PDB file of C-alpha atoms in Angstrom:
ATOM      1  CA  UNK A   1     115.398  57.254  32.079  1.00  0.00           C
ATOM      2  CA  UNK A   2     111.467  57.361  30.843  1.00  0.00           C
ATOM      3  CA  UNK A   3     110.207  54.548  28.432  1.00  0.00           C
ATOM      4  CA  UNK A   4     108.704  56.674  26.062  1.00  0.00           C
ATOM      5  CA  UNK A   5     106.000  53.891  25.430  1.00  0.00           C
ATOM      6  CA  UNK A   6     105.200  53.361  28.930  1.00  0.00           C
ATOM      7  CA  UNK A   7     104.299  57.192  28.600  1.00  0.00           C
ATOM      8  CA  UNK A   8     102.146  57.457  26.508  1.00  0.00           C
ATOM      9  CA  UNK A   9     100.076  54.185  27.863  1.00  0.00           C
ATOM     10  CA  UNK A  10      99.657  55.838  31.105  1.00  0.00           C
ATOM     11  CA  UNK A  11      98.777  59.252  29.520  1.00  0.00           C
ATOM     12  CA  UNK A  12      96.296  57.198  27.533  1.00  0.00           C
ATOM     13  CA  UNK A  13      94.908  55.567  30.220  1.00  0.00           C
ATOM     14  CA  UNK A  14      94.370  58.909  32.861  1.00  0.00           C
ATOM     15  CA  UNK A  15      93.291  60.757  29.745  1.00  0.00           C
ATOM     16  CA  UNK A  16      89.782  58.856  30.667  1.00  0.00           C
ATOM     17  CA  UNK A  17      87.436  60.121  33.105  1.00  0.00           C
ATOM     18  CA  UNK A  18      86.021  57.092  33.996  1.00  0.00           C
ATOM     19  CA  UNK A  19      89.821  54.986  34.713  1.00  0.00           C
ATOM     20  CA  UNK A  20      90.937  58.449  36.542  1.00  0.00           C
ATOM     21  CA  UNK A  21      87.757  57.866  38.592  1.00  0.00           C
ATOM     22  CA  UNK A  22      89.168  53.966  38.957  1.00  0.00           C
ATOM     23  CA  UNK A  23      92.520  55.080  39.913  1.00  0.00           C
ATOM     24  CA  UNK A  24      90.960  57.507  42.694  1.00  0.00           C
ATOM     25  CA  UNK A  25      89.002  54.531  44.118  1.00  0.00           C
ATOM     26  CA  UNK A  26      92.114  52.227  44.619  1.00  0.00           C
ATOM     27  CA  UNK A  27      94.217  54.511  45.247  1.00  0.00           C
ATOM     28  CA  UNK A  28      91.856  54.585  48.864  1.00  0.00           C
ATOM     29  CA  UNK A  29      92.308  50.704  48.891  1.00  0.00           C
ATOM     30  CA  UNK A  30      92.424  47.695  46.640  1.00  0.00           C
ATOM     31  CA  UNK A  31      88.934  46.130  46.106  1.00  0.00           C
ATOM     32  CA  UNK A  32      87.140  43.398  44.013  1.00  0.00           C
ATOM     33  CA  UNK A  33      85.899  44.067  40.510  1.00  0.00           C
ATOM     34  CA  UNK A  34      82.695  44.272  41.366  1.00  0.00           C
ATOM     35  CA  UNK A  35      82.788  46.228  44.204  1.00  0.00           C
ATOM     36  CA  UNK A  36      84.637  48.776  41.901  1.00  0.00           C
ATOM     37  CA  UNK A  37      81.974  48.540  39.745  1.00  0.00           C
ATOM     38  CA  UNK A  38      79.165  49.263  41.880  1.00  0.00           C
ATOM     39  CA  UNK A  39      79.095  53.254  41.857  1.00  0.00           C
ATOM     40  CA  UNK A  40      80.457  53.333  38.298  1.00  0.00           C
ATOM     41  CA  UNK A  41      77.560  53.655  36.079  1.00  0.00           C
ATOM     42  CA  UNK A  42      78.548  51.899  32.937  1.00  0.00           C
ATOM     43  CA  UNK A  43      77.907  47.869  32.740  1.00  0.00           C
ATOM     44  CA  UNK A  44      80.592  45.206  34.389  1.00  0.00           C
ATOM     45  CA  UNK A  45      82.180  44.429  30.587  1.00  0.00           C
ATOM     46  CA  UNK A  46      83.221  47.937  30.367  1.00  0.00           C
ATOM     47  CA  UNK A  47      84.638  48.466  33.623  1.00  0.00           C
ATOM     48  CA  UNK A  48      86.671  45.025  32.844  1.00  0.00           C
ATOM     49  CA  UNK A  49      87.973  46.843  29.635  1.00  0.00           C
ATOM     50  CA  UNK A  50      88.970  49.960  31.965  1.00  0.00           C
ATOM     51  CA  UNK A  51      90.647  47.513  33.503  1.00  0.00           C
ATOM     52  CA  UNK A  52      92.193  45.857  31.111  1.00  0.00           C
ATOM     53  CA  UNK A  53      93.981  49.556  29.844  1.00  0.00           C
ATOM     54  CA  UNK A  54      94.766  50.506  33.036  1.00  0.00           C
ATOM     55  CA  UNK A  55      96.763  46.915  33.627  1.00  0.00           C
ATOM     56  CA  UNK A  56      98.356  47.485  30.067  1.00  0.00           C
ATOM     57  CA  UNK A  57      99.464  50.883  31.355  1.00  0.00           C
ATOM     58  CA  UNK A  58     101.114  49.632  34.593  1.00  0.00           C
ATOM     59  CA  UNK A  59      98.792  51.533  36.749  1.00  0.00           C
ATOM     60  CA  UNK A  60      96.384  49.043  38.006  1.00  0.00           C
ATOM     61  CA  UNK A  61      97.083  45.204  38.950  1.00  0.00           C
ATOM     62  CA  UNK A  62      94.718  42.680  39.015  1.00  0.00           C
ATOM     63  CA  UNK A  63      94.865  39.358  40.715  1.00  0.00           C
ATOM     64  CA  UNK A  64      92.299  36.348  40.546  1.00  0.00           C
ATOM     65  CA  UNK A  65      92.013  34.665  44.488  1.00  0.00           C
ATOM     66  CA  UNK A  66      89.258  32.158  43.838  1.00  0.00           C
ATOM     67  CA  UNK A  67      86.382  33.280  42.491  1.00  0.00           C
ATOM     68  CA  UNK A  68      87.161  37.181  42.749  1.00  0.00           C
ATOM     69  CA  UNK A  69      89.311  39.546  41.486  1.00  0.00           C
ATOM     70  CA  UNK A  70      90.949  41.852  43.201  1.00  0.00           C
ATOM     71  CA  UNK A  71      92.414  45.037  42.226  1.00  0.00           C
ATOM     72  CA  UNK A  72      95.295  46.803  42.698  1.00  0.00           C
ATOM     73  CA  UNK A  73      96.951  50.284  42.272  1.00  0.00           C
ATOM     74  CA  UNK A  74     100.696  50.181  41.031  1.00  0.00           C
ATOM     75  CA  UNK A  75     102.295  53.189  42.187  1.00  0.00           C
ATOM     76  CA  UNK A  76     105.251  52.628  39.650  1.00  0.00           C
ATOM     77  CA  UNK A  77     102.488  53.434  37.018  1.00  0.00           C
ATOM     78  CA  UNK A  78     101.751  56.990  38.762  1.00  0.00           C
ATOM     79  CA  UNK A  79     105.178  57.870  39.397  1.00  0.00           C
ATOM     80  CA  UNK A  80     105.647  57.235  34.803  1.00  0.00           C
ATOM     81  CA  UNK A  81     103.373  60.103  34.629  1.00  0.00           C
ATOM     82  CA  UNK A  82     105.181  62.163  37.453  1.00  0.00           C
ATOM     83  CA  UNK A  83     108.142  62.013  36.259  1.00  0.00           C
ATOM     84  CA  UNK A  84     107.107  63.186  33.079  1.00  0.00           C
ATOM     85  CA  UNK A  85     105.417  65.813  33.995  1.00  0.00           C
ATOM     86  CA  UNK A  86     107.705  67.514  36.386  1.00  0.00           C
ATOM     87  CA  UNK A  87     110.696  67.042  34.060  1.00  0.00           C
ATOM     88  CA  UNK A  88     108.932  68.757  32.151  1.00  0.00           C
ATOM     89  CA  UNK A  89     107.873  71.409  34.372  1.00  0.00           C
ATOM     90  CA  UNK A  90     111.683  71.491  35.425  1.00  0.00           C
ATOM     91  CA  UNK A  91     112.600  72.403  31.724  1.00  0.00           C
ATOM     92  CA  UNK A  92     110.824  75.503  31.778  1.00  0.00           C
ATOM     93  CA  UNK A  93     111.273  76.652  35.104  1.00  0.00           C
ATOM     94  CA  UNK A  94     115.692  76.441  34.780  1.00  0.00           C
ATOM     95  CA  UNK A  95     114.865  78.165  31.354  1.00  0.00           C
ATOM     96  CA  UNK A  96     112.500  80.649  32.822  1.00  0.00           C
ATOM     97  CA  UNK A  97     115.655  81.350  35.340  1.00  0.00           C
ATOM     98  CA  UNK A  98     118.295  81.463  33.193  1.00  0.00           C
ATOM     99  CA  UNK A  99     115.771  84.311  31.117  1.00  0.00           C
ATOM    100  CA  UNK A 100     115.521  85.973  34.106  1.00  0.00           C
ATOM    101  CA  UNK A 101     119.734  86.022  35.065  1.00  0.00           C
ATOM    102  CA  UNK A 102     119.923  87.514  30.971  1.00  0.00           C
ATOM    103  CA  UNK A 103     117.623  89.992  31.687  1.00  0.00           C
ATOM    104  CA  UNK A 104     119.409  91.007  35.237  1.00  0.00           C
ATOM    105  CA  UNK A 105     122.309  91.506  32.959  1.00  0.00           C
ATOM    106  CA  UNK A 106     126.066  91.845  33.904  1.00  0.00           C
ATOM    107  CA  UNK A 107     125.486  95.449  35.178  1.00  0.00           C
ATOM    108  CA  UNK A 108     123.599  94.573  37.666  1.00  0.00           C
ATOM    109  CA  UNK A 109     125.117  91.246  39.730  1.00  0.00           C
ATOM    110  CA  UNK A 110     122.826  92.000  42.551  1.00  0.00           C
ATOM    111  CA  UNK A 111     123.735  88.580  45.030  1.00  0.00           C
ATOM    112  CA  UNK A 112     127.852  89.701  44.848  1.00  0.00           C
ATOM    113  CA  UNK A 113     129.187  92.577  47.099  1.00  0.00           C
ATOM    114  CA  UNK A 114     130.679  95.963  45.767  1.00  0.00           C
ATOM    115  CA  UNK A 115     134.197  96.261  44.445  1.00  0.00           C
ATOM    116  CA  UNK A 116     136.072  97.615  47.313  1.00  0.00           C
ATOM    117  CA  UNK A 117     136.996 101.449  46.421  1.00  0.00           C
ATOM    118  CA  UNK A 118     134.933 101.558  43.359  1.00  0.00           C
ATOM    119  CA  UNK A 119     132.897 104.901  44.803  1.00  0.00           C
TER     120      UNK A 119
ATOM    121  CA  UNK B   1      92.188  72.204  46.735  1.00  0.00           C
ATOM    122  CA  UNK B   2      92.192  70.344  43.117  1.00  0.00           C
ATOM    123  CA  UNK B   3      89.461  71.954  40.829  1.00  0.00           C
ATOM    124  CA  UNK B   4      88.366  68.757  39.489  1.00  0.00           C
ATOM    125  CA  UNK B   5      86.884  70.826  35.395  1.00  0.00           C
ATOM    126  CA  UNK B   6      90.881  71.720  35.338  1.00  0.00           C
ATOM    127  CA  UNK B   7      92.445  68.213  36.138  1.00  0.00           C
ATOM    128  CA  UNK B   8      89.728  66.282  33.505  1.00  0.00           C
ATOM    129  CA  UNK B   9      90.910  69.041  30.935  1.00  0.00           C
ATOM    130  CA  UNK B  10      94.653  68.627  31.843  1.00  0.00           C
ATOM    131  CA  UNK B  11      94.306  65.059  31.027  1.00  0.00           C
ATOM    132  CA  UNK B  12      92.168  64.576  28.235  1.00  0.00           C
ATOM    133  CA  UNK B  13      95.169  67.303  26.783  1.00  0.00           C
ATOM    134  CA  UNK B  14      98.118  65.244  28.091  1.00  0.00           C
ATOM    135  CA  UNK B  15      95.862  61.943  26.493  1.00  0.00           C
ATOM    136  CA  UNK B  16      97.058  63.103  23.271  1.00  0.00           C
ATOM    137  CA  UNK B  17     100.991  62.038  22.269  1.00  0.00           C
ATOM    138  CA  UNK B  18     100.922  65.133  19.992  1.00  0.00           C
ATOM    139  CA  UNK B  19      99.362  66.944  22.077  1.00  0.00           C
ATOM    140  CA  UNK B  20     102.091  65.618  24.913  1.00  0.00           C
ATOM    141  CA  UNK B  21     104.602  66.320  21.989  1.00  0.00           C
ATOM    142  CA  UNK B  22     103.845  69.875  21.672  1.00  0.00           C
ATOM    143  CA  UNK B  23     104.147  70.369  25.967  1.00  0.00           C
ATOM    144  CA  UNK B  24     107.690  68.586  25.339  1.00  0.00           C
ATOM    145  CA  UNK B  25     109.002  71.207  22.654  1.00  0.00           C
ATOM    146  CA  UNK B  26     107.757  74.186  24.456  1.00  0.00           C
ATOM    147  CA  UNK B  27     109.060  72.949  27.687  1.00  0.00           C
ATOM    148  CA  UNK B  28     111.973  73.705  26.143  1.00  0.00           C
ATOM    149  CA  UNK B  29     111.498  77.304  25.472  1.00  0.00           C
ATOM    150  CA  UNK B  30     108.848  79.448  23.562  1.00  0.00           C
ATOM    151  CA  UNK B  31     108.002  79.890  19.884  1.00  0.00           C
ATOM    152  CA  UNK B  32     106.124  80.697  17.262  1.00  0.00           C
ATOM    153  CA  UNK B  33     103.018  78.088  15.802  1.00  0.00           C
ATOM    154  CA  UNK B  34     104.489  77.914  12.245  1.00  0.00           C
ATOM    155  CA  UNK B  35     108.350  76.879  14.442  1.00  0.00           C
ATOM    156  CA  UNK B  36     106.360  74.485  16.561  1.00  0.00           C
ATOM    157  CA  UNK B  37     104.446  73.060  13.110  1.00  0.00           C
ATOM    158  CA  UNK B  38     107.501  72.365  11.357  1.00  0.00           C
ATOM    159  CA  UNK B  39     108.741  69.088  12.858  1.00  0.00           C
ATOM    160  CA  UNK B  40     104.662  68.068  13.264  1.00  0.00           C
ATOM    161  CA  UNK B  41     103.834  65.349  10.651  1.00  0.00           C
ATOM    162  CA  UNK B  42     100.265  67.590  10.897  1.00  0.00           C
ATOM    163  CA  UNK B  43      98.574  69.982   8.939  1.00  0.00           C
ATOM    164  CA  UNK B  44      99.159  73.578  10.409  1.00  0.00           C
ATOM    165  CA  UNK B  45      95.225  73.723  10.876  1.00  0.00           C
ATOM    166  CA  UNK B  46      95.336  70.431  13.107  1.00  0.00           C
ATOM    167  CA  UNK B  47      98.134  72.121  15.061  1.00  0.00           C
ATOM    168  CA  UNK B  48      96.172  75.339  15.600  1.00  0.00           C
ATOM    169  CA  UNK B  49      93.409  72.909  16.835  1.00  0.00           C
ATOM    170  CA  UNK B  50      95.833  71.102  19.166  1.00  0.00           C
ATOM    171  CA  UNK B  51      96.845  74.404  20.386  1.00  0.00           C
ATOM    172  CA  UNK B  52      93.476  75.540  21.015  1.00  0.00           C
ATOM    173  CA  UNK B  53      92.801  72.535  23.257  1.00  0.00           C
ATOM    174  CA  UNK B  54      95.908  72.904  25.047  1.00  0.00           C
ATOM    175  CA  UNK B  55      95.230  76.894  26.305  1.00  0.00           C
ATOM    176  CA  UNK B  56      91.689  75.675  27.445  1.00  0.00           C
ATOM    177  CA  UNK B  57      93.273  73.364  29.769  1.00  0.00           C
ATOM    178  CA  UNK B  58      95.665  75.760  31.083  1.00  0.00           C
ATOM    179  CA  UNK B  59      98.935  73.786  29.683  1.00  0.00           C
ATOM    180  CA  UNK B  60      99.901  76.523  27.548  1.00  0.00           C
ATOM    181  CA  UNK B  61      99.260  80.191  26.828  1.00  0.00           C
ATOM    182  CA  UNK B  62      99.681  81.748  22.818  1.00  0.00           C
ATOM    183  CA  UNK B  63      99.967  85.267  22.285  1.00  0.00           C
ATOM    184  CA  UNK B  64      99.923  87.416  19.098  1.00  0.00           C
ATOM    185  CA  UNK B  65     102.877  90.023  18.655  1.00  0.00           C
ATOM    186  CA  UNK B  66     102.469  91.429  15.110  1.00  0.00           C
ATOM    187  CA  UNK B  67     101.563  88.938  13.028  1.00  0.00           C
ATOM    188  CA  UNK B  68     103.167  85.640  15.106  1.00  0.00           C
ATOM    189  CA  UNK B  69     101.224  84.061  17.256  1.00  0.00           C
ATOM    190  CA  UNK B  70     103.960  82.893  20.072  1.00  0.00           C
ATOM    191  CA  UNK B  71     102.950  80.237  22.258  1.00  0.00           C
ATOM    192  CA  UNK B  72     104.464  79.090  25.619  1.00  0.00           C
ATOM    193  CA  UNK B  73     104.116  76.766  28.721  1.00  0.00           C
ATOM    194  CA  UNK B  74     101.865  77.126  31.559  1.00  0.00           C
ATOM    195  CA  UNK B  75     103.604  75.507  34.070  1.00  0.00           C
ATOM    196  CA  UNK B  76     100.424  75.569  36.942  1.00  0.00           C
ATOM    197  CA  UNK B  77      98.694  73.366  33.866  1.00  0.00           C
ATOM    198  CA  UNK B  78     101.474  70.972  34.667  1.00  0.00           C
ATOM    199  CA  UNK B  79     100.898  71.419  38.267  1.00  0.00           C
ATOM    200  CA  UNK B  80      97.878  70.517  37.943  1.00  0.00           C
ATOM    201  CA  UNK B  81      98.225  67.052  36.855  1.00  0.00           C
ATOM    202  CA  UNK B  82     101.339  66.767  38.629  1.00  0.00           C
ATOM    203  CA  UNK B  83      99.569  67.344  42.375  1.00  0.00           C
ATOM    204  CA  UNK B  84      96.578  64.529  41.302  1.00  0.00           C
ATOM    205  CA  UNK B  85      98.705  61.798  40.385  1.00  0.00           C
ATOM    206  CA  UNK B  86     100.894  62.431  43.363  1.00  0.00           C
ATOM    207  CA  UNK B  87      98.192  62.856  46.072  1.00  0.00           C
ATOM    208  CA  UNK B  88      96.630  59.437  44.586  1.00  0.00           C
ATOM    209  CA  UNK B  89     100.475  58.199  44.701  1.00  0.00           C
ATOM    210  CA  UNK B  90     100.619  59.039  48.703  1.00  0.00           C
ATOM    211  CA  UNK B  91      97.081  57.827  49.497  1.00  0.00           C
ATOM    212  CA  UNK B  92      97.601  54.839  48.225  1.00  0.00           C
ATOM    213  CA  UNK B  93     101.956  54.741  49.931  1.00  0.00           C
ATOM    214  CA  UNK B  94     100.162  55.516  53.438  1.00  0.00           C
ATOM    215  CA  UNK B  95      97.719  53.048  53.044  1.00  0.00           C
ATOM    216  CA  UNK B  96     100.113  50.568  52.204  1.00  0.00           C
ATOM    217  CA  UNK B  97     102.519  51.455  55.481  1.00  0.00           C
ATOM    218  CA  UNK B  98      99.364  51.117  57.556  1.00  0.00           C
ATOM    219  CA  UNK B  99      98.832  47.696  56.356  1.00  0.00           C
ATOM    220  CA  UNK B 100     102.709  46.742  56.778  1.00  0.00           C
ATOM    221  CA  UNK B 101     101.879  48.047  60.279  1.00  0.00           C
ATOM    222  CA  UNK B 102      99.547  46.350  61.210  1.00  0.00           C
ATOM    223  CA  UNK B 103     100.552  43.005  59.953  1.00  0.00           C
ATOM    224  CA  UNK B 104     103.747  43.808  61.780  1.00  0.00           C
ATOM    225  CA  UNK B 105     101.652  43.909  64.763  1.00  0.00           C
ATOM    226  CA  UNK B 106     102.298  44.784  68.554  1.00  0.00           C
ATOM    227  CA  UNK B 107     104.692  41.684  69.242  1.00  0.00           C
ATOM    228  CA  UNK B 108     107.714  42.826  66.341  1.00  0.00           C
ATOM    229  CA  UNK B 109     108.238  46.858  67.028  1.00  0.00           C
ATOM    230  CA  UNK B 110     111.593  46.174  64.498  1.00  0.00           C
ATOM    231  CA  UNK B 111     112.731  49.975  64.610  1.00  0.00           C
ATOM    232  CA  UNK B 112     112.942  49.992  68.488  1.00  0.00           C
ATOM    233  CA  UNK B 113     115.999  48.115  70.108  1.00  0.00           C
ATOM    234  CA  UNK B 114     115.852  44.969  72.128  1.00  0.00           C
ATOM    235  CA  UNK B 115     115.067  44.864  75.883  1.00  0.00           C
ATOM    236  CA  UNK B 116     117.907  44.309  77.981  1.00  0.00           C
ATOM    237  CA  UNK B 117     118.615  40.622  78.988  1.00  0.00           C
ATOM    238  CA  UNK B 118     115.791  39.813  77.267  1.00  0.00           C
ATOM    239  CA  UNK B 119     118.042  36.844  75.860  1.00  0.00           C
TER     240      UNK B 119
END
């Protein structure tokens, strides 16, 4: 079953260039704020709100060891999305398939074999 | 290859829950703007405008026969998004069993079976 909520926070959050672009990084391996930060080209304080809507969503974890913190991908966050999507996808395809069997019709029930002596 | 223009329009579409709203009803089959309007607590302009961002990401295709304009699901759009989030999903799932590997190390090979009289 989907949480409808948890949805639409993850859609939220990978609707943003710049948190897609976060996700991409940890999804290569967890690392420290502000080595995250580094390449991004907006200042710390807005990466830490990225941050703080990607944790909301599920997709990111963060964890404070000391002085840093580190940051984690939470592929239970990805897989929301996912599942949306190819349930969705799924939809359309069966009803794409059953459109096709209707337009087959029932004169022509190509996968079954000839009556026998119906020439 | 992911064409990267395609998945930042995919997203900033599926950012939207109306947007995500309309991709859920038409999932379910095709139909008319006006149909798709109805249960939309929107203005038939804002839908139109939803619409319009939703064919330039690829998500879904509208087509006018006569004087209704039909709209329908592009299911590569989904695809699209569908193939990021799950190559980020199994970067991050290999990365993760390298790790466990490693910090099983070279002394615990658990999957292979004890030596004999080894006891």
């Amino acid at each position: 079953m989907l949480n409808y909520g948890a949805v639409d926070r993850v859609f939220q959050a990978l609707g943003d260039s710049t948190r897609r672009a976060i996700v991409e990084r940890l999804s290569q391996g967890s690392m420290s704020v502000s080595d995250l930060a580094k390449p991004l080209d907006i200042t710390l304080a807005a990466v830490v709100q990225h941050l703080q809507v990607l944790e909301e969503s599920g997709l990111v974890r963060t964890e404070k060891v000391g002085r840093v913190r580190s940051c984690h991908i939470q592929p239970q966050g990805l897989r929301v999305a996912e599942d949306w999507i190819s349930a969705r996808r799924s939809l359309w395809e069966r009803r794409f398939d059953r459109l096709g069997e209707l337009l087959d019709g029932p004169e022509s029930p190509t996968p079954s074999p000839r009556k026998k002596g119906s020439s």
